[in-house]
């Protein structure tokens, strides 16, 4: 009896463990599809946002157009293909999102790292700039800037970057304040290593994880803000396709031709939701930065 062992069968948990990683990859796959559509879509689909075909206006999804093709997602009030507008709108959203986040990240990380590491006057000046810019709502300031000048892609990027860099600067400053007190940083100072070298080699690498996670979340906010500006008619020019413009063009036909505003709205919502989830995943993994 003493030599008999009883094998207890454990419940199978492999399917659950395998299911979680697959579900967690869905946001990245969806965002990847949008990026692919933004890059490859305009090459495959030829579209002129200025050209209109009144013969094909307000066609339902799947209808034949006068040129012999098929409007798979229908047409708008001016006869423009809705599928092409969604694809070109994805390119616009990705372009403005990446440009705005890149500019905000560059300015914010540099200012935040310098202020957090060197302290003194640089930190005091940056704090006052924070106070002034944070007194204005970000979207209101973007509306004022975008409405004061002629509409263009560059203007939208500048308007959205006016306050976008503040979040990057605050996060980077907090990390720099913590890292500057680490023993290896003190050792580098004792050895006579220049401050800019310490900042580049021993401080900035620790900001990579949190900054990437923050950039993902900011990308979603920028895309949504750009769509809002274009919806109001103060964002991009008519020659540049935007989801916000397409949604605005269909607001007069919501009761009958619902697809004009609904389909671009769904495309925008899917991108925002999945980028937000991806940002939360990156924040949970890298948001606190490296600790060693």
PDB file of C-alpha atoms in Angstrom:
ATOM      1  CA  UNK A   1       0.000   0.000   0.000  1.00  0.00           C
ATOM      2  CA  UNK A   2       2.874   2.351   0.807  1.00  0.00           C
ATOM      3  CA  UNK A   3       4.340   1.945  -2.676  1.00  0.00           C
ATOM      4  CA  UNK A   4       1.122   2.787  -4.486  1.00  0.00           C
ATOM      5  CA  UNK A   5       0.839   6.309  -5.841  1.00  0.00           C
ATOM      6  CA  UNK A   6      -2.367   7.830  -7.050  1.00  0.00           C
ATOM      7  CA  UNK A   7      -2.204  10.075 -10.105  1.00  0.00           C
ATOM      8  CA  UNK A   8      -4.562  12.987  -9.840  1.00  0.00           C
ATOM      9  CA  UNK A   9      -5.544  14.436 -13.166  1.00  0.00           C
ATOM     10  CA  UNK A  10      -5.351  18.224 -13.230  1.00  0.00           C
ATOM     11  CA  UNK A  11      -7.988  20.194 -15.097  1.00  0.00           C
ATOM     12  CA  UNK A  12      -6.891  21.327 -18.504  1.00  0.00           C
ATOM     13  CA  UNK A  13      -6.130  25.039 -18.506  1.00  0.00           C
ATOM     14  CA  UNK A  14      -4.221  25.245 -21.770  1.00  0.00           C
ATOM     15  CA  UNK A  15      -7.129  26.454 -23.893  1.00  0.00           C
ATOM     16  CA  UNK A  16      -7.749  29.410 -21.553  1.00  0.00           C
ATOM     17  CA  UNK A  17      -4.096  30.363 -21.466  1.00  0.00           C
ATOM     18  CA  UNK A  18      -3.887  30.092 -25.221  1.00  0.00           C
ATOM     19  CA  UNK A  19      -7.064  32.076 -25.689  1.00  0.00           C
ATOM     20  CA  UNK A  20      -5.875  35.106 -23.713  1.00  0.00           C
ATOM     21  CA  UNK A  21      -2.794  35.849 -25.826  1.00  0.00           C
ATOM     22  CA  UNK A  22      -4.882  35.544 -28.994  1.00  0.00           C
ATOM     23  CA  UNK A  23      -7.463  38.018 -27.701  1.00  0.00           C
ATOM     24  CA  UNK A  24      -4.755  40.379 -26.501  1.00  0.00           C
ATOM     25  CA  UNK A  25      -3.311  40.498 -30.003  1.00  0.00           C
ATOM     26  CA  UNK A  26      -6.581  41.573 -31.625  1.00  0.00           C
ATOM     27  CA  UNK A  27      -6.026  45.329 -31.054  1.00  0.00           C
ATOM     28  CA  UNK A  28      -2.554  45.147 -32.566  1.00  0.00           C
ATOM     29  CA  UNK A  29      -3.899  43.236 -35.582  1.00  0.00           C
ATOM     30  CA  UNK A  30      -6.699  45.755 -36.115  1.00  0.00           C
ATOM     31  CA  UNK A  31      -4.302  48.701 -35.865  1.00  0.00           C
ATOM     32  CA  UNK A  32      -1.962  46.896 -38.254  1.00  0.00           C
ATOM     33  CA  UNK A  33      -4.807  46.538 -40.776  1.00  0.00           C
ATOM     34  CA  UNK A  34      -5.452  50.273 -40.591  1.00  0.00           C
ATOM     35  CA  UNK A  35      -1.769  51.013 -41.119  1.00  0.00           C
ATOM     36  CA  UNK A  36      -1.726  48.638 -44.092  1.00  0.00           C
ATOM     37  CA  UNK A  37      -4.802  50.307 -45.566  1.00  0.00           C
ATOM     38  CA  UNK A  38      -3.234  53.736 -45.053  1.00  0.00           C
ATOM     39  CA  UNK A  39      -0.049  52.723 -46.872  1.00  0.00           C
ATOM     40  CA  UNK A  40      -1.282  50.356 -49.569  1.00  0.00           C
ATOM     41  CA  UNK A  41      -4.883  51.524 -50.024  1.00  0.00           C
ATOM     42  CA  UNK A  42      -4.152  54.765 -51.924  1.00  0.00           C
ATOM     43  CA  UNK A  43      -1.909  52.808 -54.279  1.00  0.00           C
ATOM     44  CA  UNK A  44      -4.668  50.321 -55.116  1.00  0.00           C
ATOM     45  CA  UNK A  45      -7.621  52.715 -55.091  1.00  0.00           C
ATOM     46  CA  UNK A  46      -7.422  55.835 -57.223  1.00  0.00           C
ATOM     47  CA  UNK A  47      -9.540  58.672 -55.925  1.00  0.00           C
ATOM     48  CA  UNK A  48      -9.892  62.400 -56.520  1.00  0.00           C
ATOM     49  CA  UNK A  49     -11.756  64.106 -53.644  1.00  0.00           C
ATOM     50  CA  UNK A  50     -12.459  67.172 -55.778  1.00  0.00           C
ATOM     51  CA  UNK A  51     -13.954  65.266 -58.734  1.00  0.00           C
ATOM     52  CA  UNK A  52     -17.662  64.580 -58.404  1.00  0.00           C
ATOM     53  CA  UNK A  53     -20.151  62.539 -60.395  1.00  0.00           C
ATOM     54  CA  UNK A  54     -23.668  63.803 -59.752  1.00  0.00           C
ATOM     55  CA  UNK A  55     -25.105  60.870 -61.727  1.00  0.00           C
ATOM     56  CA  UNK A  56     -23.861  58.539 -59.003  1.00  0.00           C
ATOM     57  CA  UNK A  57     -24.925  60.550 -55.961  1.00  0.00           C
ATOM     58  CA  UNK A  58     -26.540  58.839 -52.947  1.00  0.00           C
ATOM     59  CA  UNK A  59     -26.101  55.301 -54.254  1.00  0.00           C
ATOM     60  CA  UNK A  60     -26.641  52.501 -51.745  1.00  0.00           C
ATOM     61  CA  UNK A  61     -23.801  50.093 -50.887  1.00  0.00           C
ATOM     62  CA  UNK A  62     -23.215  47.574 -53.675  1.00  0.00           C
ATOM     63  CA  UNK A  63     -24.759  49.733 -56.410  1.00  0.00           C
ATOM     64  CA  UNK A  64     -23.321  50.054 -59.897  1.00  0.00           C
ATOM     65  CA  UNK A  65     -21.891  53.434 -60.874  1.00  0.00           C
ATOM     66  CA  UNK A  66     -22.093  55.133 -64.255  1.00  0.00           C
ATOM     67  CA  UNK A  67     -18.498  54.210 -65.064  1.00  0.00           C
ATOM     68  CA  UNK A  68     -19.258  50.496 -64.814  1.00  0.00           C
ATOM     69  CA  UNK A  69     -17.698  49.873 -61.419  1.00  0.00           C
ATOM     70  CA  UNK A  70     -19.305  49.037 -58.094  1.00  0.00           C
ATOM     71  CA  UNK A  71     -19.705  51.366 -55.141  1.00  0.00           C
ATOM     72  CA  UNK A  72     -19.186  48.726 -52.460  1.00  0.00           C
ATOM     73  CA  UNK A  73     -19.974  51.114 -49.599  1.00  0.00           C
ATOM     74  CA  UNK A  74     -22.176  53.507 -51.561  1.00  0.00           C
ATOM     75  CA  UNK A  75     -21.624  57.139 -52.515  1.00  0.00           C
ATOM     76  CA  UNK A  76     -22.181  60.489 -50.831  1.00  0.00           C
ATOM     77  CA  UNK A  77     -24.299  63.493 -51.819  1.00  0.00           C
ATOM     78  CA  UNK A  78     -21.799  64.491 -54.526  1.00  0.00           C
ATOM     79  CA  UNK A  79     -21.385  61.018 -56.017  1.00  0.00           C
ATOM     80  CA  UNK A  80     -17.986  60.315 -54.430  1.00  0.00           C
ATOM     81  CA  UNK A  81     -17.130  56.729 -53.549  1.00  0.00           C
ATOM     82  CA  UNK A  82     -17.365  56.104 -49.808  1.00  0.00           C
ATOM     83  CA  UNK A  83     -14.904  53.201 -49.693  1.00  0.00           C
ATOM     84  CA  UNK A  84     -12.229  55.395 -51.239  1.00  0.00           C
ATOM     85  CA  UNK A  85     -12.979  58.139 -48.734  1.00  0.00           C
ATOM     86  CA  UNK A  86     -12.571  55.729 -45.830  1.00  0.00           C
ATOM     87  CA  UNK A  87      -9.263  54.405 -47.196  1.00  0.00           C
ATOM     88  CA  UNK A  88      -7.861  57.859 -47.906  1.00  0.00           C
ATOM     89  CA  UNK A  89      -9.221  59.047 -44.566  1.00  0.00           C
ATOM     90  CA  UNK A  90      -7.198  56.309 -42.879  1.00  0.00           C
ATOM     91  CA  UNK A  91      -4.066  57.632 -44.579  1.00  0.00           C
ATOM     92  CA  UNK A  92      -4.860  61.155 -43.379  1.00  0.00           C
ATOM     93  CA  UNK A  93      -5.539  59.992 -39.829  1.00  0.00           C
ATOM     94  CA  UNK A  94      -2.310  57.980 -39.633  1.00  0.00           C
ATOM     95  CA  UNK A  95      -0.261  60.791 -41.190  1.00  0.00           C
ATOM     96  CA  UNK A  96      -1.556  63.468 -38.832  1.00  0.00           C
ATOM     97  CA  UNK A  97      -1.491  61.150 -35.834  1.00  0.00           C
ATOM     98  CA  UNK A  98       2.109  60.067 -36.354  1.00  0.00           C
ATOM     99  CA  UNK A  99       3.291  63.593 -37.191  1.00  0.00           C
ATOM    100  CA  UNK A 100       1.575  65.196 -34.209  1.00  0.00           C
ATOM    101  CA  UNK A 101       2.644  62.539 -31.724  1.00  0.00           C
ATOM    102  CA  UNK A 102       6.196  62.563 -33.114  1.00  0.00           C
ATOM    103  CA  UNK A 103       6.495  66.338 -32.799  1.00  0.00           C
ATOM    104  CA  UNK A 104       4.913  66.374 -29.331  1.00  0.00           C
ATOM    105  CA  UNK A 105       7.130  63.512 -28.188  1.00  0.00           C
ATOM    106  CA  UNK A 106      10.314  65.159 -29.467  1.00  0.00           C
ATOM    107  CA  UNK A 107       9.608  68.509 -27.820  1.00  0.00           C
ATOM    108  CA  UNK A 108       8.158  67.066 -24.617  1.00  0.00           C
ATOM    109  CA  UNK A 109      10.873  64.475 -23.996  1.00  0.00           C
ATOM    110  CA  UNK A 110      13.703  66.945 -24.581  1.00  0.00           C
ATOM    111  CA  UNK A 111      12.222  69.653 -22.360  1.00  0.00           C
ATOM    112  CA  UNK A 112      11.119  67.223 -19.669  1.00  0.00           C
ATOM    113  CA  UNK A 113      14.472  65.446 -19.523  1.00  0.00           C
ATOM    114  CA  UNK A 114      16.440  68.694 -19.330  1.00  0.00           C
ATOM    115  CA  UNK A 115      14.141  70.155 -16.666  1.00  0.00           C
ATOM    116  CA  UNK A 116      14.085  66.973 -14.576  1.00  0.00           C
ATOM    117  CA  UNK A 117      17.809  66.314 -14.696  1.00  0.00           C
ATOM    118  CA  UNK A 118      19.308  69.796 -14.454  1.00  0.00           C
ATOM    119  CA  UNK A 119      16.507  71.312 -12.311  1.00  0.00           C
ATOM    120  CA  UNK A 120      17.080  74.975 -11.506  1.00  0.00           C
ATOM    121  CA  UNK A 121      15.847  77.688 -13.849  1.00  0.00           C
ATOM    122  CA  UNK A 122      14.909  75.251 -16.650  1.00  0.00           C
ATOM    123  CA  UNK A 123      12.556  73.369 -14.341  1.00  0.00           C
ATOM    124  CA  UNK A 124      11.007  76.586 -13.008  1.00  0.00           C
ATOM    125  CA  UNK A 125      10.382  78.001 -16.505  1.00  0.00           C
ATOM    126  CA  UNK A 126       8.861  74.727 -17.716  1.00  0.00           C
ATOM    127  CA  UNK A 127       6.538  74.635 -14.708  1.00  0.00           C
ATOM    128  CA  UNK A 128       5.275  78.131 -15.522  1.00  0.00           C
ATOM    129  CA  UNK A 129       4.676  77.130 -19.155  1.00  0.00           C
ATOM    130  CA  UNK A 130       2.663  74.163 -17.890  1.00  0.00           C
ATOM    131  CA  UNK A 131       0.507  76.478 -15.785  1.00  0.00           C
ATOM    132  CA  UNK A 132      -0.191  78.849 -18.677  1.00  0.00           C
ATOM    133  CA  UNK A 133      -1.026  76.193 -21.301  1.00  0.00           C
ATOM    134  CA  UNK A 134      -3.052  74.041 -18.943  1.00  0.00           C
ATOM    135  CA  UNK A 135      -5.264  77.039 -18.211  1.00  0.00           C
ATOM    136  CA  UNK A 136      -6.742  76.608 -21.711  1.00  0.00           C
ATOM    137  CA  UNK A 137      -8.629  73.431 -22.724  1.00  0.00           C
ATOM    138  CA  UNK A 138      -6.516  71.607 -25.308  1.00  0.00           C
ATOM    139  CA  UNK A 139      -9.264  71.225 -27.906  1.00  0.00           C
ATOM    140  CA  UNK A 140     -10.327  74.887 -27.485  1.00  0.00           C
ATOM    141  CA  UNK A 141      -6.765  76.064 -28.077  1.00  0.00           C
ATOM    142  CA  UNK A 142      -6.541  73.813 -31.157  1.00  0.00           C
ATOM    143  CA  UNK A 143      -9.801  75.272 -32.494  1.00  0.00           C
ATOM    144  CA  UNK A 144      -8.505  78.828 -32.012  1.00  0.00           C
ATOM    145  CA  UNK A 145      -5.226  78.086 -33.790  1.00  0.00           C
ATOM    146  CA  UNK A 146      -6.846  76.120 -36.629  1.00  0.00           C
ATOM    147  CA  UNK A 147      -9.524  78.761 -37.155  1.00  0.00           C
ATOM    148  CA  UNK A 148      -7.111  81.697 -37.234  1.00  0.00           C
ATOM    149  CA  UNK A 149      -5.151  80.572 -40.292  1.00  0.00           C
ATOM    150  CA  UNK A 150      -5.731  78.980 -43.681  1.00  0.00           C
ATOM    151  CA  UNK A 151      -6.569  75.304 -43.429  1.00  0.00           C
ATOM    152  CA  UNK A 152      -3.733  72.848 -44.099  1.00  0.00           C
ATOM    153  CA  UNK A 153      -2.289  69.586 -42.806  1.00  0.00           C
ATOM    154  CA  UNK A 154       0.685  71.400 -41.258  1.00  0.00           C
ATOM    155  CA  UNK A 155      -1.614  73.792 -39.403  1.00  0.00           C
ATOM    156  CA  UNK A 156      -3.614  70.913 -37.917  1.00  0.00           C
ATOM    157  CA  UNK A 157      -0.410  69.210 -36.742  1.00  0.00           C
ATOM    158  CA  UNK A 158       0.833  72.433 -35.123  1.00  0.00           C
ATOM    159  CA  UNK A 159      -2.557  73.132 -33.522  1.00  0.00           C
ATOM    160  CA  UNK A 160      -2.793  69.656 -32.004  1.00  0.00           C
ATOM    161  CA  UNK A 161       0.849  69.739 -30.884  1.00  0.00           C
ATOM    162  CA  UNK A 162       0.432  73.063 -29.071  1.00  0.00           C
ATOM    163  CA  UNK A 163      -0.525  71.268 -25.866  1.00  0.00           C
ATOM    164  CA  UNK A 164       0.218  67.656 -26.799  1.00  0.00           C
ATOM    165  CA  UNK A 165       3.858  67.899 -25.739  1.00  0.00           C
ATOM    166  CA  UNK A 166       2.953  68.754 -22.133  1.00  0.00           C
ATOM    167  CA  UNK A 167       2.032  65.187 -21.189  1.00  0.00           C
ATOM    168  CA  UNK A 168       5.294  63.840 -22.598  1.00  0.00           C
ATOM    169  CA  UNK A 169       7.261  66.523 -20.754  1.00  0.00           C
ATOM    170  CA  UNK A 170       5.596  65.775 -17.420  1.00  0.00           C
ATOM    171  CA  UNK A 171       6.153  62.023 -17.711  1.00  0.00           C
ATOM    172  CA  UNK A 172       9.778  62.456 -18.806  1.00  0.00           C
ATOM    173  CA  UNK A 173      10.460  65.007 -16.078  1.00  0.00           C
ATOM    174  CA  UNK A 174       9.182  62.628 -13.399  1.00  0.00           C
ATOM    175  CA  UNK A 175      11.393  59.802 -14.656  1.00  0.00           C
ATOM    176  CA  UNK A 176      14.430  62.095 -14.927  1.00  0.00           C
ATOM    177  CA  UNK A 177      13.914  63.297 -11.342  1.00  0.00           C
ATOM    178  CA  UNK A 178      13.954  59.695 -10.158  1.00  0.00           C
ATOM    179  CA  UNK A 179      16.829  58.418 -12.290  1.00  0.00           C
ATOM    180  CA  UNK A 180      19.155  61.354 -11.540  1.00  0.00           C
ATOM    181  CA  UNK A 181      19.416  60.109  -7.940  1.00  0.00           C
ATOM    182  CA  UNK A 182      20.502  56.577  -8.889  1.00  0.00           C
ATOM    183  CA  UNK A 183      23.990  55.405  -7.816  1.00  0.00           C
ATOM    184  CA  UNK A 184      25.312  54.930 -11.362  1.00  0.00           C
ATOM    185  CA  UNK A 185      24.375  58.495 -12.237  1.00  0.00           C
ATOM    186  CA  UNK A 186      26.259  59.739  -9.169  1.00  0.00           C
ATOM    187  CA  UNK A 187      29.221  57.586 -10.189  1.00  0.00           C
ATOM    188  CA  UNK A 188      29.187  59.096 -13.669  1.00  0.00           C
ATOM    189  CA  UNK A 189      29.226  62.602 -12.185  1.00  0.00           C
ATOM    190  CA  UNK A 190      32.164  61.712  -9.955  1.00  0.00           C
ATOM    191  CA  UNK A 191      34.058  60.410 -12.979  1.00  0.00           C
ATOM    192  CA  UNK A 192      33.557  63.739 -14.706  1.00  0.00           C
ATOM    193  CA  UNK A 193      31.147  62.601 -17.410  1.00  0.00           C
ATOM    194  CA  UNK A 194      29.445  65.657 -19.003  1.00  0.00           C
ATOM    195  CA  UNK A 195      25.832  66.251 -18.042  1.00  0.00           C
ATOM    196  CA  UNK A 196      24.518  65.946 -21.603  1.00  0.00           C
ATOM    197  CA  UNK A 197      26.224  62.558 -21.952  1.00  0.00           C
ATOM    198  CA  UNK A 198      24.707  61.333 -18.696  1.00  0.00           C
ATOM    199  CA  UNK A 199      21.336  62.584 -19.846  1.00  0.00           C
ATOM    200  CA  UNK A 200      21.586  60.785 -23.195  1.00  0.00           C
ATOM    201  CA  UNK A 201      23.077  57.492 -21.975  1.00  0.00           C
ATOM    202  CA  UNK A 202      21.779  57.026 -18.434  1.00  0.00           C
ATOM    203  CA  UNK A 203      18.499  58.942 -18.213  1.00  0.00           C
ATOM    204  CA  UNK A 204      16.704  58.987 -21.571  1.00  0.00           C
ATOM    205  CA  UNK A 205      16.803  55.169 -22.076  1.00  0.00           C
ATOM    206  CA  UNK A 206      14.592  54.804 -18.991  1.00  0.00           C
ATOM    207  CA  UNK A 207      11.883  56.933 -20.594  1.00  0.00           C
ATOM    208  CA  UNK A 208      11.484  54.712 -23.666  1.00  0.00           C
ATOM    209  CA  UNK A 209       8.839  52.336 -22.283  1.00  0.00           C
ATOM    210  CA  UNK A 210       6.533  54.920 -20.676  1.00  0.00           C
ATOM    211  CA  UNK A 211       6.880  57.293 -23.635  1.00  0.00           C
ATOM    212  CA  UNK A 212       5.944  54.597 -26.168  1.00  0.00           C
ATOM    213  CA  UNK A 213       2.907  53.618 -24.086  1.00  0.00           C
ATOM    214  CA  UNK A 214       1.888  57.267 -23.751  1.00  0.00           C
ATOM    215  CA  UNK A 215       2.422  57.899 -27.477  1.00  0.00           C
ATOM    216  CA  UNK A 216      -0.058  55.143 -28.313  1.00  0.00           C
ATOM    217  CA  UNK A 217      -2.756  56.705 -26.159  1.00  0.00           C
ATOM    218  CA  UNK A 218      -2.005  60.187 -27.495  1.00  0.00           C
ATOM    219  CA  UNK A 219      -2.294  58.885 -31.058  1.00  0.00           C
ATOM    220  CA  UNK A 220      -5.918  57.924 -30.432  1.00  0.00           C
ATOM    221  CA  UNK A 221      -6.683  61.348 -28.954  1.00  0.00           C
ATOM    222  CA  UNK A 222      -5.027  63.141 -31.878  1.00  0.00           C
ATOM    223  CA  UNK A 223      -6.974  61.158 -34.487  1.00  0.00           C
ATOM    224  CA  UNK A 224     -10.222  61.900 -32.663  1.00  0.00           C
ATOM    225  CA  UNK A 225      -9.354  65.604 -32.322  1.00  0.00           C
ATOM    226  CA  UNK A 226      -8.478  65.891 -36.017  1.00  0.00           C
ATOM    227  CA  UNK A 227     -11.803  64.309 -36.968  1.00  0.00           C
ATOM    228  CA  UNK A 228     -13.546  66.798 -34.693  1.00  0.00           C
ATOM    229  CA  UNK A 229     -11.811  69.783 -36.281  1.00  0.00           C
ATOM    230  CA  UNK A 230     -12.626  68.538 -39.777  1.00  0.00           C
ATOM    231  CA  UNK A 231     -16.230  67.895 -38.770  1.00  0.00           C
ATOM    232  CA  UNK A 232     -16.499  71.523 -37.680  1.00  0.00           C
ATOM    233  CA  UNK A 233     -15.012  72.655 -41.000  1.00  0.00           C
ATOM    234  CA  UNK A 234     -11.873  74.263 -39.547  1.00  0.00           C
ATOM    235  CA  UNK A 235      -9.464  71.379 -39.941  1.00  0.00           C
ATOM    236  CA  UNK A 236      -8.229  70.107 -43.282  1.00  0.00           C
ATOM    237  CA  UNK A 237      -8.916  71.679 -46.697  1.00  0.00           C
ATOM    238  CA  UNK A 238     -11.526  70.058 -48.987  1.00  0.00           C
ATOM    239  CA  UNK A 239      -8.761  68.608 -51.164  1.00  0.00           C
ATOM    240  CA  UNK A 240      -7.643  66.374 -48.276  1.00  0.00           C
ATOM    241  CA  UNK A 241      -9.943  63.506 -47.318  1.00  0.00           C
ATOM    242  CA  UNK A 242     -10.802  63.224 -43.640  1.00  0.00           C
ATOM    243  CA  UNK A 243     -13.214  60.995 -41.774  1.00  0.00           C
ATOM    244  CA  UNK A 244     -14.539  64.069 -39.987  1.00  0.00           C
ATOM    245  CA  UNK A 245     -15.398  65.748 -43.274  1.00  0.00           C
ATOM    246  CA  UNK A 246     -17.065  62.617 -44.627  1.00  0.00           C
ATOM    247  CA  UNK A 247     -19.177  62.264 -41.486  1.00  0.00           C
ATOM    248  CA  UNK A 248     -20.149  65.937 -41.713  1.00  0.00           C
ATOM    249  CA  UNK A 249     -21.122  65.552 -45.385  1.00  0.00           C
ATOM    250  CA  UNK A 250     -23.635  62.858 -44.506  1.00  0.00           C
ATOM    251  CA  UNK A 251     -25.356  64.516 -41.551  1.00  0.00           C
ATOM    252  CA  UNK A 252     -28.088  65.846 -43.867  1.00  0.00           C
ATOM    253  CA  UNK A 253     -28.956  62.327 -45.049  1.00  0.00           C
ATOM    254  CA  UNK A 254     -28.941  60.387 -41.765  1.00  0.00           C
ATOM    255  CA  UNK A 255     -32.582  59.326 -42.033  1.00  0.00           C
ATOM    256  CA  UNK A 256     -32.322  57.942 -45.570  1.00  0.00           C
ATOM    257  CA  UNK A 257     -28.705  57.494 -46.710  1.00  0.00           C
ATOM    258  CA  UNK A 258     -27.354  56.458 -43.302  1.00  0.00           C
ATOM    259  CA  UNK A 259     -24.169  54.866 -44.667  1.00  0.00           C
ATOM    260  CA  UNK A 260     -22.530  58.189 -45.560  1.00  0.00           C
ATOM    261  CA  UNK A 261     -21.927  59.126 -41.922  1.00  0.00           C
ATOM    262  CA  UNK A 262     -22.282  55.744 -40.242  1.00  0.00           C
ATOM    263  CA  UNK A 263     -19.558  53.786 -42.054  1.00  0.00           C
ATOM    264  CA  UNK A 264     -16.765  56.373 -41.591  1.00  0.00           C
ATOM    265  CA  UNK A 265     -17.937  56.757 -37.991  1.00  0.00           C
ATOM    266  CA  UNK A 266     -17.559  53.017 -37.455  1.00  0.00           C
ATOM    267  CA  UNK A 267     -14.087  53.085 -39.040  1.00  0.00           C
ATOM    268  CA  UNK A 268     -13.069  55.937 -36.746  1.00  0.00           C
ATOM    269  CA  UNK A 269     -14.523  54.260 -33.662  1.00  0.00           C
ATOM    270  CA  UNK A 270     -12.816  50.934 -34.352  1.00  0.00           C
ATOM    271  CA  UNK A 271      -9.447  52.641 -34.707  1.00  0.00           C
ATOM    272  CA  UNK A 272      -9.868  54.727 -31.546  1.00  0.00           C
ATOM    273  CA  UNK A 273     -11.059  51.791 -29.427  1.00  0.00           C
ATOM    274  CA  UNK A 274      -8.328  49.393 -30.547  1.00  0.00           C
ATOM    275  CA  UNK A 275      -5.554  51.978 -30.255  1.00  0.00           C
ATOM    276  CA  UNK A 276      -6.817  52.763 -26.757  1.00  0.00           C
ATOM    277  CA  UNK A 277      -6.768  49.096 -25.758  1.00  0.00           C
ATOM    278  CA  UNK A 278      -3.303  48.686 -27.251  1.00  0.00           C
ATOM    279  CA  UNK A 279      -2.161  51.740 -25.318  1.00  0.00           C
ATOM    280  CA  UNK A 280      -3.547  50.289 -22.077  1.00  0.00           C
ATOM    281  CA  UNK A 281      -1.674  47.053 -22.724  1.00  0.00           C
ATOM    282  CA  UNK A 282       1.578  48.913 -23.319  1.00  0.00           C
ATOM    283  CA  UNK A 283       1.002  51.084 -20.259  1.00  0.00           C
ATOM    284  CA  UNK A 284       0.448  48.015 -18.082  1.00  0.00           C
ATOM    285  CA  UNK A 285       3.655  46.494 -19.370  1.00  0.00           C
ATOM    286  CA  UNK A 286       5.964  49.479 -19.732  1.00  0.00           C
ATOM    287  CA  UNK A 287       4.145  52.364 -18.056  1.00  0.00           C
ATOM    288  CA  UNK A 288       6.287  52.359 -14.933  1.00  0.00           C
ATOM    289  CA  UNK A 289       9.525  52.214 -16.865  1.00  0.00           C
ATOM    290  CA  UNK A 290      12.591  50.179 -16.026  1.00  0.00           C
ATOM    291  CA  UNK A 291      13.568  49.962 -12.386  1.00  0.00           C
ATOM    292  CA  UNK A 292      17.016  48.494 -12.691  1.00  0.00           C
TER     293      UNK A 292
END
